[in-house]
Coordinates of C-alpha atoms in Angstrom, one line a residue:
M1 CA 66.5 -152.1 56.1
N2 CA 65.3 -155.7 56.4
I3 CA 68.4 -157.2 54.8
L4 CA 70.6 -155.2 57.2
F5 CA 68.5 -156.2 60.1
L6 CA 68.6 -159.9 59.4
F7 CA 72.4 -159.7 58.9
A8 CA 72.8 -158.0 62.2
I9 CA 70.8 -160.8 63.9
C10 CA 73.0 -163.4 62.4
L11 CA 76.1 -161.7 63.7
I12 CA 74.7 -161.5 67.2
F13 CA 73.6 -165.1 67.5
L14 CA 76.2 -167.0 65.6
P15 CA 78.7 -168.7 68.1
P16 CA 82.3 -167.8 67.9
L17 CA 84.3 -169.8 65.4
A18 CA 86.1 -172.7 67.0
E19 CA 89.9 -172.5 66.7
G20 CA 91.3 -175.7 65.3
P21 CA 94.3 -177.6 66.5
R22 CA 97.6 -175.9 65.5
N23 CA 99.7 -179.1 65.8
L24 CA 99.0 -182.8 65.0
E25 CA 99.7 -183.7 68.6
D26 CA 96.9 -181.5 69.7
I27 CA 94.3 -183.7 67.9
P28 CA 92.9 -186.0 70.6
S29 CA 91.8 -189.5 69.7
G30 CA 88.1 -189.5 68.7
S31 CA 88.1 -185.7 68.5
T32 CA 84.8 -184.1 67.4
N33 CA 86.3 -180.7 66.4
S34 CA 84.7 -179.5 63.2
E35 CA 87.9 -180.0 61.2
A36 CA 89.7 -182.6 63.2
G37 CA 86.7 -184.8 63.7
V38 CA 86.0 -185.0 59.9
C39 CA 89.6 -186.0 59.3
F40 CA 90.5 -188.0 62.3
K41 CA 90.2 -191.3 60.6
L42 CA 92.3 -189.9 57.8
F43 CA 95.0 -188.7 60.2
E44 CA 95.2 -192.1 61.8
K45 CA 95.5 -193.8 58.4
I46 CA 98.4 -191.5 57.5
K47 CA 100.2 -192.0 60.8
E48 CA 100.3 -195.7 60.0
N49 CA 102.1 -195.2 56.7
A50 CA 104.2 -192.1 57.0
Q51 CA 106.9 -190.3 59.0
Q52 CA 105.9 -187.3 61.1
N53 CA 107.3 -184.8 58.6
D54 CA 105.6 -186.4 55.6
F55 CA 102.4 -186.6 57.6
Q56 CA 102.4 -182.9 58.3
F57 CA 102.9 -182.1 54.7
L58 CA 100.3 -184.6 53.4
V59 CA 97.7 -183.5 55.9
G60 CA 98.2 -180.0 54.8
Q61 CA 97.8 -180.9 51.1
I62 CA 94.6 -182.9 51.8
L63 CA 93.0 -180.2 53.9
G64 CA 93.9 -177.6 51.4
A65 CA 92.4 -179.7 48.6
Q66 CA 89.2 -180.3 50.5
K67 CA 88.7 -176.6 51.2
W68 CA 89.4 -175.7 47.6
A69 CA 86.9 -178.3 46.4
L70 CA 84.2 -176.9 48.7
A71 CA 84.9 -173.3 47.8
N72 CA 85.0 -173.9 44.0
G73 CA 82.0 -176.2 43.3
L74 CA 83.7 -179.6 43.2
T75 CA 80.7 -180.9 45.1
Q76 CA 77.9 -183.4 44.8
R77 CA 74.7 -184.2 46.7
V78 CA 75.3 -186.6 49.6
S79 CA 71.8 -187.0 51.0
L80 CA 68.2 -186.9 49.8
F81 CA 67.7 -183.8 51.9
G82 CA 69.9 -181.6 49.8
A83 CA 73.2 -181.7 51.8
F84 CA 76.3 -181.3 49.7
N85 CA 80.0 -182.2 50.3
F86 CA 83.0 -182.3 48.1
A87 CA 83.0 -185.1 45.5
P88 CA 85.6 -187.8 45.9
F89 CA 88.9 -187.0 44.2
S90 CA 92.5 -188.2 43.8
L91 CA 94.9 -185.9 45.6
F92 CA 97.2 -185.8 42.6
P93 CA 96.6 -186.3 38.9
S94 CA 97.4 -189.8 37.7
P95 CA 100.0 -190.5 35.0
F96 CA 98.5 -191.3 31.6
P97 CA 100.2 -192.0 28.3
R98 CA 100.4 -188.8 26.3
A99 CA 100.0 -190.6 22.9
L100 CA 96.9 -192.5 24.0
F101 CA 95.3 -189.3 25.4
H102 CA 95.7 -187.4 22.2
K103 CA 94.6 -190.4 20.2
A104 CA 91.3 -190.5 22.2
V105 CA 90.8 -186.8 21.7
D106 CA 91.5 -187.0 18.0
V107 CA 89.0 -189.8 17.3
Q108 CA 86.1 -188.0 19.2
K109 CA 84.7 -186.2 16.1
S110 CA 84.8 -189.4 14.0
L111 CA 82.8 -191.2 16.7
Q112 CA 80.2 -188.4 16.8
L113 CA 79.8 -188.7 13.1
L114 CA 79.5 -192.5 13.2
Y115 CA 76.7 -192.4 15.8
F116 CA 74.9 -189.6 13.9
R117 CA 75.0 -191.4 10.6
A118 CA 74.0 -194.7 12.2
M119 CA 71.1 -193.0 13.9
L120 CA 69.7 -191.8 10.5
D121 CA 69.7 -195.3 9.0
F122 CA 66.6 -196.5 10.9
D123 CA 65.9 -199.5 8.6
F124 CA 69.3 -200.8 9.1
L125 CA 69.1 -200.4 12.9
K126 CA 65.8 -202.3 13.0
E127 CA 67.3 -205.1 11.0
M128 CA 70.3 -205.4 13.2
H129 CA 68.1 -205.4 16.4
R130 CA 65.6 -207.8 14.9
D131 CA 66.1 -210.4 17.6
V132 CA 65.7 -207.9 20.5
I133 CA 62.6 -206.4 18.8
E134 CA 61.0 -209.9 18.5
T135 CA 61.8 -211.0 22.1
N136 CA 61.4 -207.7 24.1
E137 CA 58.0 -206.1 24.2
K138 CA 59.0 -202.8 25.7
F139 CA 61.8 -202.4 23.1
R140 CA 59.4 -203.2 20.4
Q141 CA 56.9 -200.6 21.6
M142 CA 59.6 -197.9 21.5
V143 CA 60.7 -198.9 18.1
D144 CA 57.1 -198.8 16.9
L145 CA 56.8 -195.3 18.5
T146 CA 60.0 -194.1 16.7
E147 CA 58.6 -195.6 13.4
N148 CA 55.4 -193.6 13.8
C149 CA 57.5 -190.5 14.3
Y150 CA 59.2 -191.1 10.9
K151 CA 55.8 -191.3 9.3
Y152 CA 55.1 -187.7 10.3
G153 CA 58.3 -186.5 8.7
H154 CA 61.0 -184.4 10.3
K155 CA 59.0 -181.5 11.9
Q156 CA 62.1 -180.5 14.0
P157 CA 65.1 -181.4 11.8
L158 CA 67.9 -180.0 14.1
I159 CA 69.4 -182.3 16.7
W160 CA 72.1 -181.9 19.3
F161 CA 73.6 -184.5 21.6
C162 CA 76.4 -184.7 24.1
Q163 CA 78.6 -187.8 24.0
R164 CA 81.3 -189.3 26.2
A165 CA 83.6 -192.0 25.0
D166 CA 85.1 -194.0 27.9
Y167 CA 88.4 -195.7 27.4
M168 CA 89.0 -198.9 29.5
T169 CA 85.3 -199.8 29.4
H170 CA 85.4 -198.7 25.7
Q171 CA 81.8 -197.6 25.9
I172 CA 80.1 -194.6 24.2
N173 CA 77.6 -192.9 26.4
A174 CA 75.2 -190.7 24.5
G175 CA 72.3 -190.6 27.1
P176 CA 72.2 -188.6 30.3
I177 CA 75.9 -188.5 31.4
G178 CA 77.6 -187.1 34.4
G179 CA 80.8 -185.1 34.8
L180 CA 79.8 -182.0 32.8
G181 CA 80.6 -179.7 35.7
I182 CA 82.8 -181.7 38.0
S183 CA 85.3 -182.7 35.4
S184 CA 86.6 -179.1 34.8
R185 CA 86.8 -178.5 38.5
V186 CA 88.9 -181.6 39.2
T187 CA 91.5 -180.4 36.7
M188 CA 91.4 -176.9 38.3
L189 CA 91.9 -178.6 41.7
H190 CA 94.9 -180.5 40.4
Q191 CA 96.4 -177.3 38.9
H192 CA 96.2 -175.8 42.4
V193 CA 97.7 -178.8 44.2
L194 CA 100.5 -179.1 41.7
S195 CA 101.3 -175.4 42.0
M196 CA 101.5 -175.7 45.8
T197 CA 104.1 -178.4 45.4
N198 CA 106.1 -176.6 42.7
A199 CA 105.3 -179.4 40.2
D200 CA 104.7 -178.9 36.5
N201 CA 101.1 -177.9 36.0
S202 CA 101.5 -176.5 32.5
P203 CA 99.0 -177.4 29.7
A204 CA 101.6 -179.8 28.3
A205 CA 101.5 -181.9 31.4
L206 CA 98.0 -181.3 32.7
P207 CA 95.7 -180.8 29.7
P208 CA 93.2 -177.9 29.9
N209 CA 89.7 -179.0 30.7
H210 CA 86.6 -176.8 30.0
T211 CA 83.9 -179.4 29.7
D212 CA 81.1 -177.2 31.1
T213 CA 82.1 -174.4 28.8
M214 CA 82.1 -176.7 25.8
V215 CA 78.6 -178.0 26.6
A216 CA 77.3 -174.5 27.2
K217 CA 78.7 -173.3 23.9
A218 CA 77.0 -176.2 22.1
L219 CA 73.7 -175.5 23.8
Y220 CA 74.0 -171.8 23.0
M221 CA 74.7 -172.6 19.3
A222 CA 71.7 -174.9 19.2
W223 CA 69.6 -172.2 20.7
N224 CA 70.8 -169.8 18.1
A225 CA 70.1 -172.2 15.3
F226 CA 66.5 -172.6 16.5
G227 CA 66.0 -168.9 15.5
N228 CA 63.8 -167.6 18.3
S229 CA 65.3 -165.3 20.9
E230 CA 62.3 -165.7 23.2
A231 CA 62.7 -169.5 23.4
V232 CA 64.4 -171.2 26.3
I233 CA 66.8 -174.1 27.0
L234 CA 65.1 -176.7 29.1
F235 CA 67.0 -179.0 31.5
I236 CA 64.9 -182.0 32.6
H237 CA 65.8 -184.1 35.6
A238 CA 64.0 -187.2 37.0
H239 CA 64.0 -186.0 40.6
S240 CA 65.2 -183.1 42.8
F241 CA 68.0 -185.2 44.4
D242 CA 69.5 -186.2 41.0
T243 CA 73.3 -186.1 41.4
R244 CA 73.6 -184.3 38.0
L245 CA 71.4 -181.4 39.0
N246 CA 74.2 -179.3 40.4
E247 CA 76.2 -179.9 37.3
S248 CA 73.4 -178.8 35.1
H249 CA 73.2 -175.5 37.0
Q250 CA 76.9 -175.0 36.4
V251 CA 76.4 -175.6 32.7
A252 CA 73.4 -173.2 32.7
N253 CA 75.6 -170.5 34.4
E254 CA 78.1 -170.9 31.6
V255 CA 75.2 -170.5 29.0
E256 CA 74.2 -167.3 30.7
R257 CA 77.8 -166.0 30.7
I258 CA 78.4 -166.9 27.1
S259 CA 75.1 -165.3 25.9
N260 CA 75.5 -162.2 28.1
G261 CA 72.3 -163.0 29.8
Q262 CA 70.3 -163.3 26.6
T263 CA 69.5 -167.1 26.9
K264 CA 67.2 -168.3 29.6
C265 CA 67.5 -171.8 31.1
V266 CA 64.6 -173.5 32.8
F267 CA 64.7 -176.5 35.0
L268 CA 61.9 -179.0 35.4
L269 CA 61.5 -182.4 37.0
L270 CA 60.2 -185.1 34.7
S271 CA 56.8 -185.1 36.6
E272 CA 56.5 -181.4 36.0
A273 CA 57.5 -181.7 32.3
V274 CA 54.6 -184.1 31.8
E275 CA 52.1 -181.6 33.2
R276 CA 53.5 -178.4 31.8
L277 CA 54.8 -179.2 28.3
T278 CA 52.5 -179.5 25.3
R279 CA 53.3 -180.0 21.6
H280 CA 52.5 -177.5 18.8
P281 CA 50.1 -179.3 16.5
E282 CA 51.8 -178.2 13.3
N283 CA 55.5 -177.9 13.8
F284 CA 55.8 -180.2 16.9
S285 CA 57.6 -177.5 18.9
L286 CA 57.5 -177.9 22.7
I287 CA 55.4 -175.3 24.6
L288 CA 56.0 -174.6 28.2
D289 CA 52.9 -173.5 30.2
G290 CA 51.0 -172.8 27.0
K291 CA 53.2 -169.8 26.0
I292 CA 56.9 -170.3 26.3
L293 CA 58.6 -171.9 23.3
V294 CA 61.3 -174.5 24.1
A295 CA 64.4 -174.3 21.7
V296 CA 66.6 -177.0 23.2
V297 CA 66.0 -179.9 25.6
H298 CA 68.9 -181.2 27.6
N299 CA 67.8 -184.6 28.8
C300 CA 69.3 -185.3 32.2
Y301 CA 67.1 -188.3 33.3
T302 CA 67.2 -192.0 32.7
V303 CA 64.0 -193.9 32.0
D304 CA 63.5 -197.6 31.0
R305 CA 66.8 -198.5 29.3
A306 CA 64.9 -200.6 26.7
T307 CA 64.5 -197.6 24.4
P308 CA 66.0 -196.6 21.1
D309 CA 67.8 -193.8 22.9
H310 CA 70.0 -196.4 24.5
F311 CA 71.3 -198.3 21.4
E312 CA 74.8 -197.6 22.4
F313 CA 75.3 -200.8 24.3
I314 CA 74.3 -202.9 21.3
F315 CA 76.3 -200.5 19.0
E316 CA 79.4 -201.7 20.9
I317 CA 78.8 -205.1 19.2
L318 CA 77.4 -203.8 16.0
F319 CA 80.4 -201.6 15.2
T320 CA 82.9 -204.3 15.7
M321 CA 81.3 -206.4 12.9
P322 CA 83.1 -206.5 9.6
G323 CA 81.9 -203.7 7.2
V324 CA 79.6 -201.9 9.6
V325 CA 81.8 -198.9 10.3
E326 CA 82.7 -198.8 6.7
R327 CA 79.0 -198.6 5.8
F328 CA 78.8 -195.2 7.4
F329 CA 82.1 -193.8 5.9
P330 CA 81.8 -194.9 2.3
R331 CA 84.0 -192.2 0.7
P332 CA 87.7 -192.9 0.2
E333 CA 88.7 -189.6 1.9
E334 CA 87.0 -190.9 5.1
A335 CA 89.1 -194.1 5.3
H336 CA 91.3 -192.6 8.0
M337 CA 88.2 -192.1 10.2
V338 CA 87.4 -195.8 9.8
K339 CA 91.0 -196.7 10.8
A340 CA 90.9 -194.5 13.8
I341 CA 87.6 -195.8 15.1
R342 CA 88.7 -199.4 14.6
E343 CA 91.8 -198.8 16.7
V344 CA 89.7 -197.8 19.8
L345 CA 87.0 -200.4 19.6
T346 CA 87.1 -203.3 21.9
K347 CA 86.1 -206.7 20.4
S348 CA 82.6 -207.6 21.5
W349 CA 80.3 -210.5 20.6
S350 CA 76.5 -211.1 20.8
I351 CA 75.7 -214.4 22.3
G352 CA 72.0 -214.5 21.5
E353 CA 70.1 -217.2 19.8
G354 CA 70.8 -217.5 16.1
N355 CA 74.3 -215.9 16.3
E356 CA 76.7 -218.1 14.4
E357 CA 79.7 -216.9 16.4
A358 CA 78.0 -217.4 19.8
E359 CA 78.9 -221.0 20.4
E360 CA 82.5 -220.6 19.3
I361 CA 82.9 -217.6 21.6
I362 CA 81.3 -219.3 24.5
K363 CA 83.7 -222.2 24.1
K364 CA 86.7 -219.8 24.4
V365 CA 85.2 -218.0 27.4
K366 CA 84.8 -221.3 29.2
I367 CA 88.4 -222.2 28.7
N368 CA 89.8 -218.8 29.7
P369 CA 87.0 -216.8 31.6
E370 CA 89.6 -214.4 33.0
N371 CA 90.1 -212.9 29.5
Y372 CA 86.5 -211.8 29.1
V373 CA 83.7 -209.8 30.6
M374 CA 80.0 -210.4 30.2
K375 CA 77.6 -207.5 30.3
W376 CA 73.9 -207.0 30.3
N377 CA 73.1 -205.2 27.1
E378 CA 70.5 -202.9 28.7
C379 CA 67.6 -204.5 26.7
G380 CA 64.9 -206.1 28.7
N381 CA 64.6 -206.7 32.4
C382 CA 67.7 -207.7 34.4
E383 CA 66.5 -210.1 37.1
S384 CA 69.9 -210.2 38.7
K385 CA 71.3 -207.3 40.7
E386 CA 74.6 -208.0 38.9
K387 CA 74.9 -206.7 35.4
I388 CA 78.5 -207.3 34.8
F389 CA 80.2 -210.7 35.3
F390 CA 83.8 -211.7 35.6
G391 CA 85.8 -215.0 35.8
D392 CA 83.9 -218.0 37.1
K393 CA 80.7 -216.0 37.4
I394 CA 80.6 -215.8 33.6
I395 CA 80.6 -219.6 33.4
Q396 CA 77.8 -219.8 36.0
K397 CA 75.7 -217.2 34.2
L398 CA 76.1 -219.0 30.9
E399 CA 74.0 -221.8 32.3
M400 CA 71.0 -219.6 31.6
P401 CA 68.4 -220.7 28.9
N402 CA 69.5 -219.9 25.4
F403 CA 66.6 -217.4 24.9
E404 CA 67.9 -215.2 27.8
R405 CA 71.3 -214.8 26.1
N406 CA 69.8 -212.0 23.9
R407 CA 70.2 -209.8 26.9
Y408 CA 73.9 -210.2 27.3
F409 CA 77.2 -209.8 25.3
I410 CA 80.8 -210.8 25.8
M411 CA 83.7 -208.4 25.7
E412 CA 87.5 -208.8 25.8
K413 CA 88.8 -207.9 29.2
L414 CA 91.1 -204.9 29.2
R415 CA 94.1 -204.8 31.5
P416 CA 95.2 -201.2 31.8
A417 CA 98.4 -200.1 33.6
Q418 CA 98.3 -199.5 37.3
V419 CA 99.2 -196.2 39.0
K420 CA 99.6 -195.1 42.7
N421 CA 97.5 -192.3 44.2
H422 CA 95.6 -191.1 47.3
F423 CA 91.8 -191.4 47.2
I424 CA 90.1 -188.6 49.2
F425 CA 86.5 -189.1 50.3
P426 CA 84.3 -186.8 52.5
D427 CA 84.7 -189.1 55.5
S428 CA 87.8 -191.2 54.9
A429 CA 90.8 -191.7 52.6
L430 CA 92.7 -194.5 51.0
L431 CA 96.4 -193.6 50.7
N432 CA 99.0 -194.8 48.3
V433 CA 96.6 -197.3 46.7
A434 CA 97.1 -199.1 43.4
A435 CA 94.6 -197.8 40.9
T436 CA 93.5 -198.0 37.3
P437 CA 92.4 -194.8 35.5
E438 CA 89.5 -194.7 33.1
L439 CA 89.6 -191.8 30.6
G440 CA 86.4 -190.2 29.2
I441 CA 86.4 -187.8 26.2
F442 CA 83.4 -185.5 25.8
G443 CA 82.0 -184.1 22.6
C444 CA 78.9 -182.3 21.4
F445 CA 77.2 -182.5 18.0
L446 CA 74.8 -180.3 16.2
G447 CA 73.3 -181.6 12.9
N448 CA 70.3 -181.7 10.7
I449 CA 68.5 -185.2 10.6
E450 CA 66.5 -184.3 7.5
D451 CA 69.5 -183.9 5.1
G452 CA 72.3 -185.4 7.2
T453 CA 74.4 -182.3 7.3
V454 CA 76.8 -181.5 10.1
L455 CA 76.3 -178.0 11.5
H456 CA 79.0 -178.1 14.2
Q457 CA 81.1 -180.5 16.2
F458 CA 82.5 -179.7 19.6
S459 CA 85.5 -181.5 21.1
G460 CA 88.9 -180.9 22.7
E461 CA 89.7 -179.6 26.2
A462 CA 86.8 -181.6 27.6
H463 CA 87.5 -184.9 29.4
Q464 CA 87.0 -186.8 32.5
M465 CA 89.0 -189.3 34.4
K466 CA 87.6 -191.7 36.9
T467 CA 90.1 -193.8 38.7
K468 CA 89.2 -197.1 40.5
L469 CA 90.9 -199.4 42.9
A470 CA 93.0 -201.8 40.9
S471 CA 91.8 -204.6 43.2
E472 CA 88.2 -204.1 42.0
N473 CA 86.7 -205.4 38.8
E474 CA 84.0 -202.7 38.9
G475 CA 84.4 -199.1 40.1
G476 CA 81.8 -196.6 41.0
I477 CA 82.0 -193.2 42.7
W478 CA 79.0 -193.9 44.9
K479 CA 80.3 -197.4 45.8
G480 CA 83.4 -195.8 47.2
K481 CA 85.5 -197.7 44.7
S482 CA 86.4 -194.8 42.4
V483 CA 87.3 -191.1 42.5
Y484 CA 87.4 -188.2 40.1
D485 CA 90.9 -187.7 38.7
S486 CA 92.8 -185.9 36.0
P487 CA 95.4 -187.2 33.5
L488 CA 99.0 -186.2 34.0
L489 CA 100.5 -186.8 30.5
V490 CA 103.7 -188.7 30.5

């Protein structure tokens, strides 16, 4: 009775739906109509660049894509107060070389195995990070904490992680990463858009993408491996307006579907986790509220980057050194993995004190700075707001004292091919812009850190493309320089 009553009240007091303009000429300049007002700037922009017939068609495509995105969860938080809108996207999928796409997919499992094996060689990692440990107190404290954990032995031997390898930045992200829910929906959007234009949207042209399902399957398998049907999967976020929170719920919904409702997912903020989680004194299991056992933790928050969880930036340098990748693939039958990994790594150099190559590399950078990029290595405090430097700014930054160089490294600058596309934002659009795609390949890993065995690897049909303006050195969804995209294989 109460539900029906409330519904009736809503029907009575809701104003009648406004009827939108039926023709383009009906849209007045500066209109505040709910649909026309949002898209007015977009209409004006299109009028400057297209004939009337093309304009009609393109506007229809854009409005249809926006509505599809809102109706199908291709959304992200746009304010601290919980408001959502569609996430920025490209109207069409961007052309991407078929051979390079499959090469990136094929090497994903080898990269997972490389990071897993490297993670187990703690003494080697300490030696390779010796300079950072000596010069960075926070980093040293975290290494000491990790070392103390090793002294207790492996109370919880099973480990799972989710990884994304980004091609153009050539960076492996193994911490809290975004795109787990949005990526699948962008591909679905582009399938819809291509079908409306009678273009080829077959799997051969537009690769299937089920990132949220893959992550959910990995979490479910990890939960099963824990061996307690009463335990829960715990998602931890730093704050309630975390942009990844909506995606975590999308993954959790997939876990519930895959498990037929048997697996329970719990969401906590980091501040709540500190108060409500305790550790079992014998087996070190996490206990929620003193009674609920936690099987798997999905870390969706970022803390101080000077932690062992964020070795990946220094790994970029480490793995390009002679013999390092080979160290973790010693068997002859694994030689093809080494070759595949070497082919996707970008050359990087440490420029810290005591590095024999540093001065030689710095000389080359000063001669041709446009061929290089300098990045903060995520260790220690970054006093500057800028963390990536290009061109003459590299030369200026290299005037820093030698001891500060430990915080930075040099990479070759990549020059990917440019494509043309339309960037659609919630309040504006950039049409027919030159852009450069960045492909990310997702994978999940479940293994045993006690004996080094691999229990399961997940990859394939899980990718993300973020495409940035070609005129910009750095992208960024929130900066308005990039959009979510899909690869159209050519």
